[in-house]
Amino acid sequence: MRPIIETEVVVIGGGVTGVGVLRDLTLRGIKAVLVEQRDFVHGTSSRNHGLLHSGARYAVRDEEAAIESYRENLILKKTVPGSVEATGGIFAKVPEDNDDYVAKWVKACAKVGIPTKEIPVAEAIKQEPYLNKQVQAVYHVPDGAVDPFTLAIDVAADAITRGAKVLTYSEVVAINKKGSAVSSVTVSNRYTGEKTDIHTNLVINAAGPWGSQVAALAEVPLKLINNKGMLTVMNHRINKQVINRLRMPGDADIFVPAHNVTIFGTTGRNVESPEDFSLDRHELEQMLKEGEALVPGVTEMRMIRAFTGSRPLYQDTDDSDSSGRNVTRGLALLDHSTRDGLDGFITITGGKLTTFRYMAEKTVDLVCEKLGVNVACTTHEEPVSHRDAKQFFKETDIAPAAKTKLFHWAGKNAKEIETSLNNETEDKIVVCECEQITWAEIKAAMPDGRFNLTDIRRRTRLGMGPCQGTFCNQRVAALAVEKGLATQEEADWALRDAVTNRVKGMGVVATGETSKQLQMMETIYKVSLGLNEEGKSNV
Amino acid sequence: MHELSFHETTFEKCLKCNACTVSCPISNTTLDFGGPKHLGPELKRMMDHQEVIDDSRIELCTLCGTCDTSCPENVHVSTLTSYAKAIHAKEKGTKFRDIVLSNAELVGKLASTFAPITNMTMKIKPVRKVMQMVLGIHADRQFPSYEFSNFKRRYNKKHATTERKVAYFTGCYATYNAPDVAGSFIKVMEYNGIDVAIPEQKCCGVPMFANGQMKQGLKNAQFNTNSLLEYTRQGYDIVMTCTSCTSAFKKEYASYLKTEEAKELARHIYDADEYLRILNEEGELNTNFATINAKVGYYAPCHMKGQGIGNPAMDILELIPGFEIQDMAAGCCGQCGTFGFKEEKYPYSLELGKTMATAVEELDADYTVTECGMCKNQLDQLTNKQVKHPMQILKSAYEKVPVNS
Ligand SMILES: Cc1cc2nc3c(=O)[nH]c(=O)nc-3n(C[C@H](O)[C@H](O)[C@H](O)COP(=O)(O)OP(=O)(O)OC[C@H]3O[C@@H](n4cnc5c(N)ncnc54)[C@H](O)[C@@H]3O)c2cc1C
Ligand code: SF4
Ligand code: SF4
Ligand code: SF4
């Protein structure tokens, strides 16, 4: 007999949408289990720009999206403060862009209530030294930067402390029905192949770009356009605030700061498979060329890596638009009971990172209606715990840079990390120098389950710096074996897996320094550790 | 933004290879130092457009520049560490002691006015104990002595009339502590038929950079650049006898000031021995040296090594008949400018100097030769051999030539 879990609601997908739904359900007292085929934010939720939209980008073309974004922007700054950097943002008009749009945009923002403020060009250039000196008008907006990794992990953790259950590395392989209603889902453990049945009457499909596939398991037709966008990570943080191009939204017109780096992009191309993470050098070059308008010289700047993610865009009709930009980016909440005659199945898709909370609210409102629960949503007020930890580490003797990182990062783990730093000399080892991560932090953030460097990376930023894990991955793997947290085989596997992933992202940007960095990494791993080409990821 | 945010992008090229850290004399002596990679490119990357990080361990960096020389990617590591020093000085305030030490010129002027007294007081233990307590200058540390008849009082020519014209940037050490070195240089030039002018000048700024006094250092750099350019534009070559000064004009000025002027000036800067070597190559050097029968050890200062000009002092001194000179290849002396004067750095300084002291002892030469006054200070403290500047030796090699030969 397979193990069986009983619950009221199953949420499929550990992206921001799924964890948002999970938390909202839990806050309203509904028992729920979230299942994710790999780790949190495996999908689009970690493959995006990290822009906490002020809504200004949408003001002209999509009033509703603009209003939603601005409202959520204000809410998230309050409720997930540890994952948001209220950087502010600017919209800058470059000479080649249309003058008329500026006036239209200013008016549209005013109409929907998004505050904009013109700043003198000289002042803007002083604030952002990399900005094109030829810009003709600059406006300040309340954009922000959001860290999708900590966001999803903290929202999920909050739900878990309130009683929710999460199964990672658990892929939904079947959605089972009794008559015209859902009765259970079957998940398969990605490492062991072991299957578990989860009995439930209500399943929420929050599988992002995998949404059609999941719907297919329930034999429900669902047409999603997966619109793949490319992003590139600059080697360091070149801007203090978000830099947007003041024109009708297009490709390659946003620079978003993210801790020590800047993420620049993006593009949009429709793809078939949600697993299509392929990287095209030509696309990258086009993007960089376009980016020169805002940041001259960006083509020559060092990049760490590039990555792609797909926007799941819901389309009611069948005529496809290859740029994907004209399909609605608003949220789509589908009740398959009314739409397709299948009870107990709901899809939530589309939308944005910025509006994930609102998407969850709408979804759970529908769930409540179905379950006859009469509890109002509180996620717009109830905060998740802050990451700030400035009151800790006063006596801790570690590098100031590592301390600065902890001040903004340690959050709930602060006490535990502080104790271990103050008592164990080894815990003070800075295992990842680029991002200043100590072993104490790694220990505290290590998720249960199989040792996996990529999972650790999502929780700590391990290996996210310029060296892309050349030194730190092996340090962590070695320490984990030494401390009995992983077997030799597990550590070996994890190293291969992590290195393969990083090499892919570096390859496409590998010119100049990054190609040397890549060579160094490959040499170190191939020669000194005996890892070779077979080191392919097999999860 | 922090007023010390500065535009320096070479850190972008850092490959994290650690070559700088393994070659840094301080990293090799103590684990208390964060190392050039971390305190240079890594910190800079983490601070750009973010909050400033003050790491007090930067005090241990001596700005010797070895990291720059060892970096395969041409990262201006010591420019970055000098800014980390400036940030530290700004955040934590500068110790009165460091202001005193960074102001070699002021101290020099004051001390040489009272030279005989200064030299006495510097040696008296109770006074030194007070200095240690008040100023944090280690009581056992020997000081270079100050001369009453400082070089400015001895020689003050503003223009040269010969065809080859040299403008001499004297530097604080030769001005206040070792006017004999400056005097010897003038003489050596005289023997080569070259007139020497002394341009208006201020301390090169090296001790200021090293003590986080970036602003004052930059002011001096700007002053010197303006003053010396007036000379180079009239066809003067700028020559110096202090390798730290030379290195500042050749490397640091350009990367700190980032001006075309600084770059232009850098092309006209020569170390005295380097200059003589050029004269020799062009067949203009007066090689009429008297024989000096001596076996000496040469100690190469870090700031000379960092210039990438080979070993000009040895190349020139080897021309003296009978003169046997051997490179001791002994790493960093550990005095490192003002570093070794500081109470809390004294133990590191002595530790750093050990290799050098052992090398001197093992070679057992007649005396030691080095260009750097600060290295000399450490050599004086740690060894019992006399220490001479190459110019002093050359001068006597010329002087000892019989008049009629
Ligand atoms: C290039 C790009 C840039 C973007 N930039 C921004 C931005 O700056 N600001 C903003 O607000 N929004 C942005 N977005 C949009 C935003 O990223 C997405 O709207 C959001 O992340 C979608 O999250 P999700 O949870 O719905 O989907 P996902 O994050 O993809 O989550 C779906 C999850 O379901 C899991 N899953 C799939 N199938 C199964 C299965 N069978 N069993 C179990 N689990 C399964 C997947 O592994 C995945 O983790 C951007 C999107 C893209 C593509
Ligand atoms: S300047 Fe010298 S002491 Fe300072 S970091 Fe570089 S090598 Fe080390
Ligand atoms: S030697 Fe140069 S490239 Fe290597 S770590 Fe140091 S600064 Fe970086
Ligand atoms: S004192 Fe001499 S050896 Fe020490 S750093 Fe200065 S030049 Fe180098």
XYZ file of N, CA, C and O in Angstrom, chain A residues 293-438:
584
model
N 20.944 51.779 -25.109
C 20.203 53.030 -25.084
C 20.110 53.595 -23.671
O 20.221 54.799 -23.468
N 19.927 52.725 -22.697
C 19.824 53.196 -21.315
C 21.179 53.232 -20.629
O 21.488 54.147 -19.870
N 21.970 52.188 -20.853
C 23.278 52.090 -20.199
C 24.342 51.864 -21.283
O 24.624 50.734 -21.657
N 24.911 52.946 -21.775
C 25.929 52.788 -22.814
C 27.104 51.970 -22.269
O 27.488 52.137 -21.116
N 27.590 51.071 -23.098
C 28.721 50.251 -22.644
C 28.298 48.929 -22.041
O 29.138 48.107 -21.680
N 27.004 48.708 -21.930
C 26.555 47.479 -21.261
C 27.050 46.239 -22.011
O 27.351 45.213 -21.409
N 27.196 46.371 -23.315
C 27.669 45.252 -24.131
C 29.048 44.778 -23.684
O 29.365 43.599 -23.777
N 29.855 45.742 -23.224
C 31.228 45.392 -22.855
C 31.351 44.982 -21.396
O 32.409 44.558 -20.950
N 30.280 45.147 -20.643
C 30.409 44.880 -19.217
C 30.439 43.398 -18.920
O 29.888 42.589 -19.655
N 31.053 43.097 -17.805
C 31.148 41.691 -17.456
C 29.798 41.197 -16.940
O 29.151 41.836 -16.126
N 29.412 40.030 -17.416
C 28.183 39.403 -16.945
C 28.534 38.104 -16.246
O 29.522 37.462 -16.598
N 27.739 37.719 -15.280
C 28.013 36.475 -14.566
C 27.396 35.299 -15.296
O 28.020 34.273 -15.503
N 26.146 35.455 -15.641
C 25.452 34.365 -16.312
C 24.157 34.896 -16.909
O 23.763 36.029 -16.653
N 23.499 34.052 -17.687
C 22.194 34.419 -18.210
C 21.238 33.283 -17.878
O 21.667 32.163 -17.593
N 19.965 33.579 -17.878
C 18.975 32.529 -17.642
C 17.671 32.903 -18.333
O 17.505 34.040 -18.791
N 16.772 31.949 -18.428
C 15.482 32.251 -19.028
C 14.360 31.712 -18.142
O 14.568 30.828 -17.321
N 13.193 32.261 -18.354
C 12.006 31.770 -17.669
C 10.822 32.007 -18.587
O 10.900 32.832 -19.500
N 9.739 31.276 -18.344
C 8.583 31.448 -19.218
C 7.394 32.024 -18.474
O 7.046 31.575 -17.394
N 6.797 33.035 -19.096
C 5.565 33.609 -18.552
C 4.416 32.734 -19.035
O 4.250 32.555 -20.238
N 3.636 32.233 -18.100
C 2.464 31.473 -18.536
C 1.356 32.471 -18.856
O 0.833 33.126 -17.966
N 1.040 32.632 -20.132
C 0.014 33.608 -20.498
C -1.234 32.851 -20.920
O -1.195 32.014 -21.808
N -2.319 33.159 -20.268
C -3.560 32.437 -20.551
C -4.235 33.050 -21.758
O -4.319 34.269 -21.910
N -4.726 32.163 -22.612
C -5.371 32.640 -23.822
C -6.698 31.913 -23.993
O -6.741 30.689 -24.038
N -7.763 32.683 -24.070
C -9.071 32.060 -24.221
C -9.270 31.491 -25.611
O -9.781 30.411 -25.799
N -8.834 32.287 -26.607
C -9.031 31.866 -27.992
C -7.732 31.273 -28.525
O -6.721 31.273 -27.845
N -7.738 30.823 -29.754
C -6.595 30.104 -30.258
C -5.591 30.897 -31.098
O -4.495 30.438 -31.346
N -5.989 32.126 -31.537
C -5.049 32.831 -32.404
C -3.832 33.301 -31.607
O -3.937 34.055 -30.669
N -2.691 32.831 -32.019
C -1.509 33.103 -31.194
C -0.757 34.318 -31.708
O -0.777 34.664 -32.884
N -0.083 34.944 -30.782
C 0.675 36.150 -31.093
C 2.094 35.848 -30.659
O 2.352 35.548 -29.510
N 3.022 35.883 -31.605
C 4.328 35.314 -31.314
C 5.156 36.149 -30.349
O 6.043 35.653 -29.686
N 4.882 37.437 -30.222
C 5.666 38.215 -29.257
C 5.135 37.986 -27.851
O 5.829 38.192 -26.864
N 3.891 37.555 -27.761
C 3.309 37.292 -26.454
C 2.983 38.550 -25.680
O 2.373 38.507 -24.627
N 3.412 39.716 -26.208
C 3.241 40.906 -25.397
C 1.823 41.452 -25.379
O 1.467 42.227 -24.510
N 1.040 41.032 -26.343
C -0.311 41.572 -26.392
C -1.372 40.684 -25.750
O -2.528 41.037 -25.664
N -0.935 39.497 -25.313
C -1.872 38.637 -24.602
C -1.985 39.174 -23.181
O -1.059 39.783 -22.669
N -3.103 38.958 -22.541
C -3.265 39.544 -21.213
C -2.235 39.014 -20.229
O -1.939 37.833 -20.183
N -1.668 39.947 -19.477
C -0.760 39.528 -18.426
C -1.487 39.565 -17.099
O -0.901 39.406 -16.043
N -2.760 39.835 -17.161
C -3.555 39.823 -15.947
C -3.687 38.392 -15.471
O -3.289 37.450 -16.158
N -4.221 38.237 -14.281
C -4.342 36.891 -13.751
C -5.529 36.178 -14.394
O -6.483 36.811 -14.866
N -5.434 34.864 -14.432
C -6.547 34.063 -14.925
C -6.897 33.038 -13.849
O -6.069 32.210 -13.484
N -8.095 33.147 -13.315
C -8.570 32.201 -12.307
C -9.682 31.384 -12.953
O -10.722 31.920 -13.321
N -9.420 30.098 -13.133
C -10.375 29.263 -13.856
C -11.007 28.239 -12.924
O -10.308 27.448 -12.291
N -12.339 28.289 -12.863
C -13.073 27.302 -12.084
C -13.497 26.204 -13.063
O -14.411 26.390 -13.855
N -12.805 25.093 -13.024
C -13.059 24.055 -14.025
C -14.390 23.348 -13.814
O -14.830 22.597 -14.672
N -15.004 23.585 -12.689
C -16.316 23.017 -12.470
C -17.324 23.704 -13.392
O -18.099 23.060 -14.084
N -17.310 25.021 -13.442
C -18.219 25.724 -14.355
C -17.700 25.683 -15.782
O -18.455 25.589 -16.735
N -16.361 25.743 -15.926
C -15.780 25.824 -17.275
C -15.813 24.472 -17.988
O -16.118 24.382 -19.164
N -15.447 23.378 -17.246
C -15.289 22.082 -17.909
C -16.093 20.951 -17.263
O -15.945 19.786 -17.633
N -16.845 21.279 -16.240
C -17.655 20.247 -15.607
C -16.886 19.307 -14.700
O -17.325 18.212 -14.385
N -15.669 19.719 -14.266
C -14.916 18.887 -13.318
C -14.901 19.575 -11.954
O -14.304 20.645 -11.782
N -15.547 18.972 -10.993
C -15.592 19.570 -9.662
C -14.259 19.417 -8.944
O -13.570 18.412 -9.089
N -13.939 20.417 -8.130
C -12.737 20.299 -7.290
C -11.443 20.564 -8.026
O -10.376 20.130 -7.592
N -11.493 21.294 -9.108
C -10.248 21.619 -9.809
C -10.264 23.091 -10.219
O -11.196 23.552 -10.877
N -9.226 23.814 -9.782
C -9.125 25.251 -10.050
C -7.732 25.533 -10.618
O -6.740 24.972 -10.145
N -7.669 26.382 -11.628
C -6.353 26.810 -12.125
C -6.180 28.290 -11.836
O -7.089 29.091 -12.072
N -4.993 28.630 -11.311
C -4.649 30.047 -11.165
C -3.344 30.260 -11.930
O -2.358 29.585 -11.692
N -3.372 31.170 -12.867
C -2.175 31.353 -13.699
C -2.084 32.788 -14.197
O -2.918 33.637 -13.856
N -1.047 33.039 -14.997
C -0.826 34.403 -15.496
C -0.341 35.298 -14.368
O 0.300 34.847 -13.427
N -0.675 36.552 -14.439
C -0.300 37.486 -13.379
C 1.185 37.781 -13.341
O 1.897 37.613 -14.335
N 1.609 38.207 -12.174
C 2.997 38.638 -12.006
C 3.464 38.259 -10.616
O 2.649 38.014 -9.725
N 4.751 38.293 -10.451
C 5.316 38.126 -9.126
C 4.711 39.179 -8.194
O 4.283 38.890 -7.069
N 4.669 40.406 -8.671
C 4.177 41.525 -7.869
C 2.750 41.299 -7.371
O 2.387 41.759 -6.290
N 1.973 40.581 -8.165
C 0.568 40.439 -7.790
C 0.256 39.048 -7.227
O -0.901 38.657 -7.156
N 1.295 38.315 -6.816
C 1.056 36.927 -6.385
C 0.077 36.852 -5.200
O -0.739 35.951 -5.107
N 0.176 37.815 -4.297
C -0.681 37.795 -3.113
C -2.154 37.972 -3.501
O -3.050 37.289 -2.994
N -2.361 38.876 -4.417
C -3.719 39.143 -4.870
C -4.291 37.932 -5.607
O -5.463 37.578 -5.461
N -3.420 37.278 -6.403
C -3.843 36.062 -7.105
C -4.268 34.999 -6.090
O -5.276 34.306 -6.260
N -3.487 34.902 -5.012
C -3.808 33.926 -3.967
C -5.128 34.292 -3.297
O -5.993 33.443 -3.052
N -5.309 35.564 -3.028
C -6.539 36.017 -2.367
C -7.776 35.624 -3.191
O -8.735 35.046 -2.676
N -7.704 35.932 -4.496
C -8.823 35.607 -5.381
C -9.098 34.109 -5.397
O -10.240 33.658 -5.375
N -8.007 33.338 -5.466
C -8.140 31.884 -5.523
C -8.777 31.340 -4.249
O -9.703 30.524 -4.284
N -8.284 31.818 -3.117
C -8.785 31.286 -1.852
C -10.216 31.775 -1.583
O -11.014 31.060 -0.972
N -10.556 32.966 -2.090
C -11.960 33.397 -2.005
C -12.862 32.357 -2.672
O -13.917 31.986 -2.132
N -12.414 31.879 -3.825
C -13.202 30.887 -4.554
C -13.257 29.554 -3.791
O -14.304 28.906 -3.713
N -12.105 29.201 -3.216
C -12.054 27.965 -2.414
C -13.047 28.055 -1.262
O -13.825 27.130 -0.989
N -13.029 29.207 -0.582
C -13.909 29.398 0.569
C -15.379 29.253 0.162
O -16.185 28.639 0.864
N -15.662 29.836 -0.965
C -17.021 29.762 -1.488
C -17.419 28.293 -1.661
O -18.500 27.865 -1.263
N -16.480 27.516 -2.244
C -16.768 26.107 -2.507
C -16.882 25.294 -1.233
O -17.697 24.388 -1.122
N -16.024 25.620 -0.249
C -16.019 24.832 0.984
C -16.995 25.385 2.013
O -17.140 24.837 3.094
N -17.619 26.504 1.677
C -18.550 27.107 2.630
C -17.853 27.689 3.844
O -18.387 27.723 4.944
N -16.619 28.143 3.636
C -15.878 28.765 4.739
C -16.085 30.272 4.653
O -15.968 30.857 3.573
N -16.356 30.884 5.776
C -16.638 32.307 5.729
C -15.601 33.109 6.523
O -15.894 33.670 7.567
N -14.371 33.094 6.012
C -13.300 33.839 6.680
C -12.671 34.787 5.666
O -12.388 34.377 4.541
N -12.490 36.024 6.092
C -11.936 37.001 5.147
C -10.416 36.856 5.020
O -9.747 36.357 5.927
N -9.916 37.316 3.894
C -8.467 37.289 3.645
C -7.755 38.293 4.554
O -8.238 39.406 4.766
N -6.594 37.903 5.084
C -5.830 38.833 5.929
C -4.416 39.076 5.411
O -3.631 39.788 6.036
N -4.086 38.467 4.270
C -2.680 38.564 3.828
C -2.241 39.974 3.458
O -1.055 40.244 3.340
N -3.192 40.872 3.252
C -2.788 42.244 2.939
C -2.318 42.987 4.188
O -1.808 44.096 4.099
N -2.522 42.357 5.364
C -2.098 43.024 6.602
C -1.114 42.205 7.413
O -0.229 42.737 8.069
N -1.298 40.888 7.376
C -0.512 40.001 8.229
C 0.896 39.816 7.631
O 1.053 39.177 6.598
N 1.917 40.366 8.288
C 3.248 40.268 7.682
C 3.915 38.902 7.919
O 3.588 38.215 8.883
N 4.821 38.512 7.052
C 5.693 37.376 7.353
C 6.922 37.960 8.042
O 7.205 39.149 7.913
N 7.627 37.116 8.788
C 8.663 37.693 9.646
C 9.779 38.340 8.809
O 10.131 37.883 7.729
N 10.294 39.425 9.381
C 11.301 40.242 8.704
C 12.645 39.513 8.666
O 12.922 38.681 9.498
N 13.471 39.866 7.696
C 14.811 39.290 7.587
C 15.849 40.106 8.354
O 16.982 39.677 8.543
N 15.460 41.291 8.721
C 16.381 42.193 9.388
C 16.902 41.584 10.683
O 16.137 41.009 11.445
N 18.186 41.680 10.955
C 18.738 41.072 12.167
C 19.810 41.962 12.771
O 20.825 41.495 13.271
N 19.587 43.276 12.707
C 20.630 44.209 13.147
C 20.919 44.131 14.637
O 21.992 44.524 15.076
N 19.951 43.622 15.405
C 20.202 43.578 16.845
C 21.095 42.403 17.236
O 21.538 42.307 18.369
N 21.401 41.549 16.274
C 22.260 40.400 16.570
C 23.711 40.666 16.153
O 24.015 41.709 15.601
N 24.552 39.708 16.427
C 25.948 39.665 15.947
C 26.824 40.807 16.461
O 27.841 41.121 15.877
N 26.391 41.433 17.573
C 27.178 42.555 18.095
C 28.571 42.089 18.500
O 29.553 42.753 18.224
N 28.623 40.929 19.174
C 29.915 40.450 19.680
C 30.569 39.455 18.727
O 31.613 38.914 19.024
N 29.902 39.190 17.616
C 30.412 38.156 16.723
C 31.624 38.651 15.940
O 31.587 39.719 15.347
N 32.672 37.838 15.980
C 33.918 38.257 15.359
C 34.051 37.613 13.973
O 34.646 36.550 13.828
N 33.420 38.237 12.987
C 33.590 37.770 11.604
C 33.805 38.977 10.700
O 33.628 40.114 11.127
N 34.170 38.711 9.469
C 34.433 39.807 8.529
C 33.221 40.733 8.453
O 32.088 40.266 8.368
N 33.446 42.051 8.495
C 32.329 42.993 8.429
C 31.419 42.765 7.218
O 30.211 42.970 7.300
N 32.007 42.322 6.122
C 31.177 42.097 4.927
C 30.198 40.949 5.183
O 29.032 41.019 4.814
N 30.687 39.892 5.831
C 29.822 38.750 6.134
C 28.750 39.174 7.134
O 27.597 38.746 7.070
N 29.126 40.054 8.047
C 28.176 40.544 9.041
C 27.085 41.378 8.374
O 25.900 41.236 8.660
N 27.504 42.249 7.472
C 26.534 43.083 6.763
C 25.503 42.208 6.066
O 24.302 42.465 6.104
N 25.991 41.147 5.437
C 25.089 40.215 4.776
C 24.083 39.645 5.793
O 22.873 39.639 5.548
N 24.593 39.200 6.943
C 23.713 38.603 7.950
C 22.665 39.590 8.472
O 21.527 39.215 8.732
N 23.071 40.838 8.620
C 22.128 41.855 9.106
C 20.854 41.901 8.258
O 19.781 42.193 8.730
N 21.018 41.643 6.970
C 19.868 41.735 6.070
C 19.264 40.387 5.748
O 18.314 40.303 4.999
N 19.878 39.344 6.240
C 19.561 38.039 5.720
C 19.122 37.040 6.776
O 18.259 36.201 6.528
N 19.724 37.128 7.941
C 19.587 36.045 8.924
C 18.132 35.812 9.335
O 17.696 34.676 9.505
N 17.376 36.883 9.517
C 15.959 36.753 9.852
C 15.711 35.844 11.041
O 16.356 35.969 12.082
N 14.806 34.919 10.843
C 14.406 34.021 11.936
C 15.566 33.165 12.432
O 15.553 32.711 13.571
N 16.543 32.928 11.586
C 17.661 32.083 11.978
C 18.737 32.832 12.757
O 19.752 32.241 13.127
N 18.521 34.133 12.973
C 19.587 34.965 13.526
C 20.168 34.406 14.826
O 21.384 34.280 14.977
N 19.287 34.043 15.744
C 19.753 33.579 17.052
C 20.631 32.331 16.891
O 21.726 32.233 17.432
N 20.110 31.397 16.103
C 20.832 30.152 15.888
C 22.202 30.401 15.240
O 23.223 29.862 15.662
N 22.203 31.267 14.236
C 23.466 31.557 13.540
C 24.428 32.267 14.482
O 25.616 31.949 14.539
N 23.901 33.194 15.250
C 24.761 33.930 16.182
C 25.419 32.981 17.171
O 26.627 33.029 17.396
N 24.626 32.102 17.747
C 25.173 31.159 18.719
C 26.263 30.308 18.087
O 27.332 30.134 18.663
N 25.990 29.813 16.898
C 27.000 28.940 16.332
C 28.250 29.716 15.922
O 29.363 29.234 16.076
N 28.071 30.954 15.475
C 29.248 31.760 15.122
C 30.080 32.087 16.357
O 31.302 32.140 16.303
N 29.386 32.318 17.470
C 30.126 32.693 18.665
C 30.794 31.501 19.346
O 31.707 31.676 20.137
N 30.332 30.298 19.030
C 30.876 29.148 19.744
C 31.772 28.230 18.926
O 32.618 27.549 19.484
N 31.566 28.204 17.631
C 32.334 27.254 16.827
C 33.226 28.025 15.859
O 32.714 28.738 15.001
N 34.520 27.852 16.005
C 35.411 28.573 15.088
C 35.148 28.176 13.643
O 35.182 29.020 12.757
N 34.888 26.919 13.431
C 34.681 26.460 12.059
C 33.464 27.103 11.395
O 33.442 27.280 10.186
N 32.488 27.426 12.185
C 31.278 28.010 11.629
C 31.522 29.394 11.043
O 30.715 29.912 10.290
N 32.647 29.966 11.438
C 32.966 31.306 10.932
C 33.592 31.268 9.559
O 33.801 32.308 8.943
N 33.929 30.092 9.096
C 34.565 30.006 7.778
C 33.643 30.627 6.734
O 32.475 30.262 6.636
N 34.188 31.576 6.001
C 33.406 32.160 4.913
C 33.539 31.198 3.728
O 34.552 31.172 3.048
N 32.515 30.384 3.523
C 32.627 29.374 2.469
C 32.426 29.962 1.084
O 33.042 29.542 0.123
N 31.558 30.945 0.990
C 31.361 31.600 -0.306
C 31.828 33.029 -0.150
O 31.217 33.806 0.575
N 32.932 33.348 -0.810
C 33.512 34.675 -0.613
C 32.778 35.749 -1.402
O 32.623 36.866 -0.936
N 32.339 35.405 -2.592
C 31.665 36.421 -3.420
C 30.432 36.953 -2.714
O 30.102 38.123 -2.821
N 29.713 36.085 -2.030
C 28.487 36.513 -1.381
C 28.626 36.526 0.140
O 27.661 36.734 0.868
N 29.832 36.257 0.628
C 30.122 36.312 2.065
C 29.177 35.456 2.909
O 28.451 35.953 3.776
N 29.206 34.173 2.652
C 28.343 33.263 3.394
C 29.176 32.367 4.296
O 30.097 31.701 3.842
N 28.832 32.360 5.564
C 29.572 31.527 6.511
C 28.940 30.140 6.582
O 27.781 29.945 6.222
